[in-house]
PDB file of N, CA and C in Angstrom:
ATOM      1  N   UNK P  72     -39.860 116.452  66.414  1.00 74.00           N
ATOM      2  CA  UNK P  72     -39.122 115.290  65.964  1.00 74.00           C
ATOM      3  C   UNK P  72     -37.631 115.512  66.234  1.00 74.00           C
ATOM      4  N   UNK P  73     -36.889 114.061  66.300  1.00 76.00           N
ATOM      5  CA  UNK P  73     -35.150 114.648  66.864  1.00 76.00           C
ATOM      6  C   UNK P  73     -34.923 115.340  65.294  1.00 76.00           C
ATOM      7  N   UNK P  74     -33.921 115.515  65.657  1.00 83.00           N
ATOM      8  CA  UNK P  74     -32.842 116.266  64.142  1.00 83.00           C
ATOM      9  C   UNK P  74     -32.275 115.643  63.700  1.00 83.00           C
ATOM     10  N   UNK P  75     -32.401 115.504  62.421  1.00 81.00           N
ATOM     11  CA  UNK P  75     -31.730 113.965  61.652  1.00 81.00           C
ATOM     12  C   UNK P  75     -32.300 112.418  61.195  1.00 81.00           C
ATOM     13  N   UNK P  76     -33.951 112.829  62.482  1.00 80.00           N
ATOM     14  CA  UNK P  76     -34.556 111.621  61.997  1.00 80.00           C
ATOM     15  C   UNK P  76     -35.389 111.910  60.266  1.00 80.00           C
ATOM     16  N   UNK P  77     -34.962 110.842  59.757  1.00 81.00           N
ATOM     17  CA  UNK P  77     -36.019 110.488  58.620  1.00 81.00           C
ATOM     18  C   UNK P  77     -37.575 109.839  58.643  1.00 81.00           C
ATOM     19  N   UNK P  78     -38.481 110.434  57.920  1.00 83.00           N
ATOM     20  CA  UNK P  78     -39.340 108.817  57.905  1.00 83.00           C
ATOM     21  C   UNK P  78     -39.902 108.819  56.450  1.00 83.00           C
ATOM     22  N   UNK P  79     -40.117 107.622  56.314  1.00 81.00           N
ATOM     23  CA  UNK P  79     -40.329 107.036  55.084  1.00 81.00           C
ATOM     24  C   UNK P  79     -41.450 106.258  54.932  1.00 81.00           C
ATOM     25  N   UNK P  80     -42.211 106.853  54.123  1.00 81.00           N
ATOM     26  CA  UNK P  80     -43.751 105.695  53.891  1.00 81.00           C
ATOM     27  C   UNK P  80     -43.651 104.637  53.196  1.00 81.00           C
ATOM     28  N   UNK P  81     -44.329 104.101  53.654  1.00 81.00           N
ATOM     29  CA  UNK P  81     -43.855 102.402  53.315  1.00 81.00           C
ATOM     30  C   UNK P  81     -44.644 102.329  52.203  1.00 81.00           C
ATOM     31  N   UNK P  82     -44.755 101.786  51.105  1.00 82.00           N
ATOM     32  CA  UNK P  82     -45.303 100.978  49.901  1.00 82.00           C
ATOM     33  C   UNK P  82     -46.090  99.992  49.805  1.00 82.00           C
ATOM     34  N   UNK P  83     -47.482  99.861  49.643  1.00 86.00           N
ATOM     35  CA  UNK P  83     -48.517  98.714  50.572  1.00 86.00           C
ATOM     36  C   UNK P  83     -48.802  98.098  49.157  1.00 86.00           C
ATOM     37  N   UNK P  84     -48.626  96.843  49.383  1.00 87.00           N
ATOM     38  CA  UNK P  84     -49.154  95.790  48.337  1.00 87.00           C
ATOM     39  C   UNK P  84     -50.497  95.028  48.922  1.00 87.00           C
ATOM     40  N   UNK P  85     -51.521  95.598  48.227  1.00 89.00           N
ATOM     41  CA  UNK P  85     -52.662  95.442  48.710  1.00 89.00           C
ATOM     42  C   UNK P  85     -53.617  94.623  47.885  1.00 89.00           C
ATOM     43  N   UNK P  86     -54.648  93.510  48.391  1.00 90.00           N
ATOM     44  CA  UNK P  86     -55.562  93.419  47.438  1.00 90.00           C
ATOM     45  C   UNK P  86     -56.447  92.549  48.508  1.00 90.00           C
ATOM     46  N   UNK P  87     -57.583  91.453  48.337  1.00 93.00           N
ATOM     47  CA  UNK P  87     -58.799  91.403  49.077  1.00 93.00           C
ATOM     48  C   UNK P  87     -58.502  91.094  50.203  1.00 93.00           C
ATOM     49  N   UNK P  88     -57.454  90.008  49.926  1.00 87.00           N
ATOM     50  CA  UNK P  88     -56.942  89.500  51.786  1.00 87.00           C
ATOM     51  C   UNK P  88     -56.147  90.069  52.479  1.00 87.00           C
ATOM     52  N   UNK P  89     -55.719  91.232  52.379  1.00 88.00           N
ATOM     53  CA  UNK P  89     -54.850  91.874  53.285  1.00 88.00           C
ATOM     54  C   UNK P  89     -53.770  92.706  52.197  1.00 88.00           C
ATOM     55  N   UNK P  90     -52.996  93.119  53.460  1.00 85.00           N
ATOM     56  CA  UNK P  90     -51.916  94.110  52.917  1.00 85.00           C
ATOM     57  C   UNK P  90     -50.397  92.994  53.427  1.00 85.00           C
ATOM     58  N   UNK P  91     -49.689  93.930  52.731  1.00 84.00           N
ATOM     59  CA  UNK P  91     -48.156  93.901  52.848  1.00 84.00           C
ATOM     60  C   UNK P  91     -47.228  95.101  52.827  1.00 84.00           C
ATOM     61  N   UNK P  92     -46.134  94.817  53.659  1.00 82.00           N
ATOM     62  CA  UNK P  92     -45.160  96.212  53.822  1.00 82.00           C
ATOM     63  C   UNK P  92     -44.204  96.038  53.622  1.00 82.00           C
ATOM     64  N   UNK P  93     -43.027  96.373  52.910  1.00 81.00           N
ATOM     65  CA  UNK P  93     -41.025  95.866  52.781  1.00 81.00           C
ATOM     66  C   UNK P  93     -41.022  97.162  53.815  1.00 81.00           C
ATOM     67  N   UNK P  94     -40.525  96.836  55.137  1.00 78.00           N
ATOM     68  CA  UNK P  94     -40.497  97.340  56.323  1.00 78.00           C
ATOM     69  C   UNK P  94     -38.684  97.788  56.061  1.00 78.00           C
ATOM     70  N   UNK P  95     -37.709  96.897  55.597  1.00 79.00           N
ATOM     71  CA  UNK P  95     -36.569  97.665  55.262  1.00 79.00           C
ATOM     72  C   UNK P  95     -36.262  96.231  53.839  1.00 79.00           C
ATOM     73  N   UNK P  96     -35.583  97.420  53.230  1.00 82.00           N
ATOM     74  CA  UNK P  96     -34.858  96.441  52.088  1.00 82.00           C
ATOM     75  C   UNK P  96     -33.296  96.507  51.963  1.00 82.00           C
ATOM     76  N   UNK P  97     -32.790  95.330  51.066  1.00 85.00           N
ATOM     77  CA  UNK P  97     -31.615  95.651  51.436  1.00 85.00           C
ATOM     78  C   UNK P  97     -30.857  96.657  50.152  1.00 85.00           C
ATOM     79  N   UNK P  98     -31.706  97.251  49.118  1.00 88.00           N
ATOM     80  CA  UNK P  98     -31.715  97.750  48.156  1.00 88.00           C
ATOM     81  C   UNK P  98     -31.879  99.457  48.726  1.00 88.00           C
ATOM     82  N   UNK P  99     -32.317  99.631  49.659  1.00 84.00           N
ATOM     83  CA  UNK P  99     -33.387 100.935  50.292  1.00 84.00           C
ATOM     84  C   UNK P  99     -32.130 101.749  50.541  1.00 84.00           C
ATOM     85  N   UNK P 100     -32.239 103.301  49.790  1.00 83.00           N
ATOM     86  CA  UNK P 100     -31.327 103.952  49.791  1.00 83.00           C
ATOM     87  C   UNK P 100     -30.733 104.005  51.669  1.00 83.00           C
ATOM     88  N   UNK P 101     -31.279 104.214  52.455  1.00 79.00           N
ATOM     89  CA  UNK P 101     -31.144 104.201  53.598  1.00 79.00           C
ATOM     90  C   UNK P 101     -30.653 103.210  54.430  1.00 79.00           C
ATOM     91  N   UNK P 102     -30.564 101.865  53.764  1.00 83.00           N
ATOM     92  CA  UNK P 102     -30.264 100.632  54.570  1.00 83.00           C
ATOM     93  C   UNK P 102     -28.600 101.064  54.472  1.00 83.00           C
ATOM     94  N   UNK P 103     -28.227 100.557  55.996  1.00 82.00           N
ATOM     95  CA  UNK P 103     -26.884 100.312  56.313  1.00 82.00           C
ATOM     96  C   UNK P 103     -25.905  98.721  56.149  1.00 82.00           C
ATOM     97  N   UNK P 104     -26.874  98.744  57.182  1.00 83.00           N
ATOM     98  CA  UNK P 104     -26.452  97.105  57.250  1.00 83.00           C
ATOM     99  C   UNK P 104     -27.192  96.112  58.261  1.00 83.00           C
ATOM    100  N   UNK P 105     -27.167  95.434  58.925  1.00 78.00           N
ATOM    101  CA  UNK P 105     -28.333  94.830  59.594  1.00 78.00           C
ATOM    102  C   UNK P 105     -27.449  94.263  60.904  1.00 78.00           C
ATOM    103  N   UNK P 106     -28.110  94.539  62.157  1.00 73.00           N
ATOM    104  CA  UNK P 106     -27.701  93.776  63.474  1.00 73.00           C
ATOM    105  C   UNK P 106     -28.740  93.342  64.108  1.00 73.00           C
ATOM    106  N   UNK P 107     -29.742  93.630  64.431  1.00 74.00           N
ATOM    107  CA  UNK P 107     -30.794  92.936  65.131  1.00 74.00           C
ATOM    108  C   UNK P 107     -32.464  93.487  64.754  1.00 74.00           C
ATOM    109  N   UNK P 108     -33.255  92.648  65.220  1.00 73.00           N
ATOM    110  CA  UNK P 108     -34.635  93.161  65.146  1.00 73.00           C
ATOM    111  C   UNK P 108     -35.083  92.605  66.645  1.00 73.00           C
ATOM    112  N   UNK P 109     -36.372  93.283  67.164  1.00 75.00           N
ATOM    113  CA  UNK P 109     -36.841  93.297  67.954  1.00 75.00           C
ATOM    114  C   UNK P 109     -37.870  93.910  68.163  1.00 75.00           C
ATOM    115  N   UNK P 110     -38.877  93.058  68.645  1.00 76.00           N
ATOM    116  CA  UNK P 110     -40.507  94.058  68.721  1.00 76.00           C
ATOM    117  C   UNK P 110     -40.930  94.134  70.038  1.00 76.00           C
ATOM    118  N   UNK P 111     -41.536  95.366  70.420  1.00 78.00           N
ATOM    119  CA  UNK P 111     -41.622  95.829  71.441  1.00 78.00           C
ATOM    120  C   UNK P 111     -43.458  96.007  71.947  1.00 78.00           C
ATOM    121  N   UNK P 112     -44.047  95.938  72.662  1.00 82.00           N
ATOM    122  CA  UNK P 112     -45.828  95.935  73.299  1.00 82.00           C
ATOM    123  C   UNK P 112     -45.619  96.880  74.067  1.00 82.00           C
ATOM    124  N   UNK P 113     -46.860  97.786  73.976  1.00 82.00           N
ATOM    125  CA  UNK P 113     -46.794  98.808  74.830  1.00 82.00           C
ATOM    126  C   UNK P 113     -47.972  99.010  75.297  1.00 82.00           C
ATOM    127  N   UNK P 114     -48.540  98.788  76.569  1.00 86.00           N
ATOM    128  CA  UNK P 114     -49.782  98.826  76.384  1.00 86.00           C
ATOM    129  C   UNK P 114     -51.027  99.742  76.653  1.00 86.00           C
ATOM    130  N   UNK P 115     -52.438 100.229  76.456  1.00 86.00           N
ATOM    131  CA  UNK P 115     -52.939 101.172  75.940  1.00 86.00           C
ATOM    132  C   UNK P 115     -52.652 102.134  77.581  1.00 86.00           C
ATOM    133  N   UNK P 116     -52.416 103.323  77.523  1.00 87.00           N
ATOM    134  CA  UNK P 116     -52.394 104.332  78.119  1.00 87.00           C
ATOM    135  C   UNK P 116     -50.891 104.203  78.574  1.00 87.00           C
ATOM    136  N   UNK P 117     -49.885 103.838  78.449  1.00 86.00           N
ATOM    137  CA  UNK P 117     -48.457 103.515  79.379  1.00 86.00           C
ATOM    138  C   UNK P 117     -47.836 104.001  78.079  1.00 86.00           C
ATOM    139  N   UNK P 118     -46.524 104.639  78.508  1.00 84.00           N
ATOM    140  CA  UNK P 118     -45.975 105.922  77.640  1.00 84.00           C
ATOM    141  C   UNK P 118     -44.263 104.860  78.441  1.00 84.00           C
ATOM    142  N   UNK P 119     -43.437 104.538  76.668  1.00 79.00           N
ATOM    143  CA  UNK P 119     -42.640 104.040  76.889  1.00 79.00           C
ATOM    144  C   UNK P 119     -41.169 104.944  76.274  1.00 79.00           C
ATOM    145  N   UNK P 120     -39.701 105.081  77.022  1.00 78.00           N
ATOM    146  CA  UNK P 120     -39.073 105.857  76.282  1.00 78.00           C
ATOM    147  C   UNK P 120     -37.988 105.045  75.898  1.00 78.00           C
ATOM    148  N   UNK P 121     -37.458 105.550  75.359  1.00 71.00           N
ATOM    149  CA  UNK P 121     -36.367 105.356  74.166  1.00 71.00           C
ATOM    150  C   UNK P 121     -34.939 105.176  75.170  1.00 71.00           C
ATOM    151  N   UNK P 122     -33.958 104.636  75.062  1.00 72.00           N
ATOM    152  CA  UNK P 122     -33.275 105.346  75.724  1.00 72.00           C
ATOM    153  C   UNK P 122     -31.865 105.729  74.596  1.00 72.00           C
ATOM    154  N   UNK P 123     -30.871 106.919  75.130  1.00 74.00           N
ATOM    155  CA  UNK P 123     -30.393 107.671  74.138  1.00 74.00           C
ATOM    156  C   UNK P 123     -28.878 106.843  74.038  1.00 74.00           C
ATOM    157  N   UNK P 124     -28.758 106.790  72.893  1.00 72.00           N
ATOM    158  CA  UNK P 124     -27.388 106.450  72.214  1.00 72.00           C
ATOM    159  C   UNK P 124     -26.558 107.604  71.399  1.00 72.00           C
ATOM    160  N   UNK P 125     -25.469 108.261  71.824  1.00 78.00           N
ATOM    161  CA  UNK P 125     -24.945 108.982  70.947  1.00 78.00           C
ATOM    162  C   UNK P 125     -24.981 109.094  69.688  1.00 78.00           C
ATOM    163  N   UNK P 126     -24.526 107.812  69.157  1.00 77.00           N
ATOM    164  CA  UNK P 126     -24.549 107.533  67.568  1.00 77.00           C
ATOM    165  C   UNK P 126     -25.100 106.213  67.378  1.00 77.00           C
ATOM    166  N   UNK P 127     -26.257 106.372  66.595  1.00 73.00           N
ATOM    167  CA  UNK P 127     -27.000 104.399  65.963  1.00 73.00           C
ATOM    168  C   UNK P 127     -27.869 104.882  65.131  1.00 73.00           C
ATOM    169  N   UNK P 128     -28.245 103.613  63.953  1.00 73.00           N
ATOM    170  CA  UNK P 128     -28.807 104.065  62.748  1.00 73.00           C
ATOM    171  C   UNK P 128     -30.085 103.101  63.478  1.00 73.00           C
ATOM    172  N   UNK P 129     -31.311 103.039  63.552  1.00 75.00           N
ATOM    173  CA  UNK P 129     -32.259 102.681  64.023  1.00 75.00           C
ATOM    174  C   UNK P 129     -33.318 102.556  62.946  1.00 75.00           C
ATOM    175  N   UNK P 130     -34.418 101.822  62.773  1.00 72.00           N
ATOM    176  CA  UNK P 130     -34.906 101.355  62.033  1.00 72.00           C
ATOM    177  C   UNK P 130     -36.653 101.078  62.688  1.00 72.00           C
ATOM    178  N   UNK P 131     -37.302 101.770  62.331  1.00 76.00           N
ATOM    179  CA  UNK P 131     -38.624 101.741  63.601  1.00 76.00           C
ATOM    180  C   UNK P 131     -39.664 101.071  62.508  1.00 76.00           C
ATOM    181  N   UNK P 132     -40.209 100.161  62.472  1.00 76.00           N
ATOM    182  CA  UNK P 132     -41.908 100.271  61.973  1.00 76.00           C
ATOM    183  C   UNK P 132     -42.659  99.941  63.024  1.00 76.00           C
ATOM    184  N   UNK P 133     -44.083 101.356  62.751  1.00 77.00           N
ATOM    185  CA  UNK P 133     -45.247 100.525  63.713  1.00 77.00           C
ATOM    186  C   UNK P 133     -45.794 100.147  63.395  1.00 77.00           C
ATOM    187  N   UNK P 134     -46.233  98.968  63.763  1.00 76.00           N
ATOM    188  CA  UNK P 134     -47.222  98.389  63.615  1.00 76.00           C
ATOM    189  C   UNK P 134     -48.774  98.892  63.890  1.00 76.00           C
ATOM    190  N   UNK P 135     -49.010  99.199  65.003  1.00 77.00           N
ATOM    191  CA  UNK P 135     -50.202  99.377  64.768  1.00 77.00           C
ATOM    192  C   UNK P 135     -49.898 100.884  66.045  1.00 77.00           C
ATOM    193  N   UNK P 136     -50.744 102.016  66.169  1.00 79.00           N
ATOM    194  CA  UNK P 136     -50.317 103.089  67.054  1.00 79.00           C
ATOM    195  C   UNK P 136     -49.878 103.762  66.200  1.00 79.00           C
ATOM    196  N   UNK P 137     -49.169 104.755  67.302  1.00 79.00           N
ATOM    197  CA  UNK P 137     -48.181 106.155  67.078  1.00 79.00           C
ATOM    198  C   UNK P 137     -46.987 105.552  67.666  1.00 79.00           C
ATOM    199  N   UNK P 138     -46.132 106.497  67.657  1.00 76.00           N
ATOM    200  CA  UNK P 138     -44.417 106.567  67.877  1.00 76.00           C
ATOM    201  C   UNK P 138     -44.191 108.370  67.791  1.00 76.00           C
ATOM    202  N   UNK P 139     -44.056 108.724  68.837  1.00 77.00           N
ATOM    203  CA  UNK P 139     -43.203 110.147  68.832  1.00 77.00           C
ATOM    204  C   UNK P 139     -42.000 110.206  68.775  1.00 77.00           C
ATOM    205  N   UNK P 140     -41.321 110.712  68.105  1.00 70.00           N
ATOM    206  CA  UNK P 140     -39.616 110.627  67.895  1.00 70.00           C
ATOM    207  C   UNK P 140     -39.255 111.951  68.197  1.00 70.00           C
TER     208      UNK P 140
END
């Protein structure tokens, strides 16, 4: 994993019809502040990378899969 990354399990509100996730809050010791969202498809066997930013606070949920950091 990089150095410095966090991760945090999400809190599932669950019952017959499905689940729910607070993916970020604005209460969440960790929240900064907010600039964009964006979701990304990757599809099965294709290996997608990151590309590197010196300094950014980043905010990942998966949805469904893995994520190597």
């Amino acid at each position: 994993m990089i150095e410095g990354v966090e991760v945090f399990p999400l809190a599932r509100i669950q019952d017959e019809r499905g689940m729910v996730m607070h993916m970020l809050r604005a209460d969440d010791p960790h929240f900064q502040n907010f600039g964009e969202i964006f979701f990304s498809v990757i599809y099965p066997g294709a290996i997608k990378a990151w590309h590197l930013h010196s300094r950014m606070t980043i905010n990942y949920a998966v949805v469904e899969g893995d994520i190597k950091l």
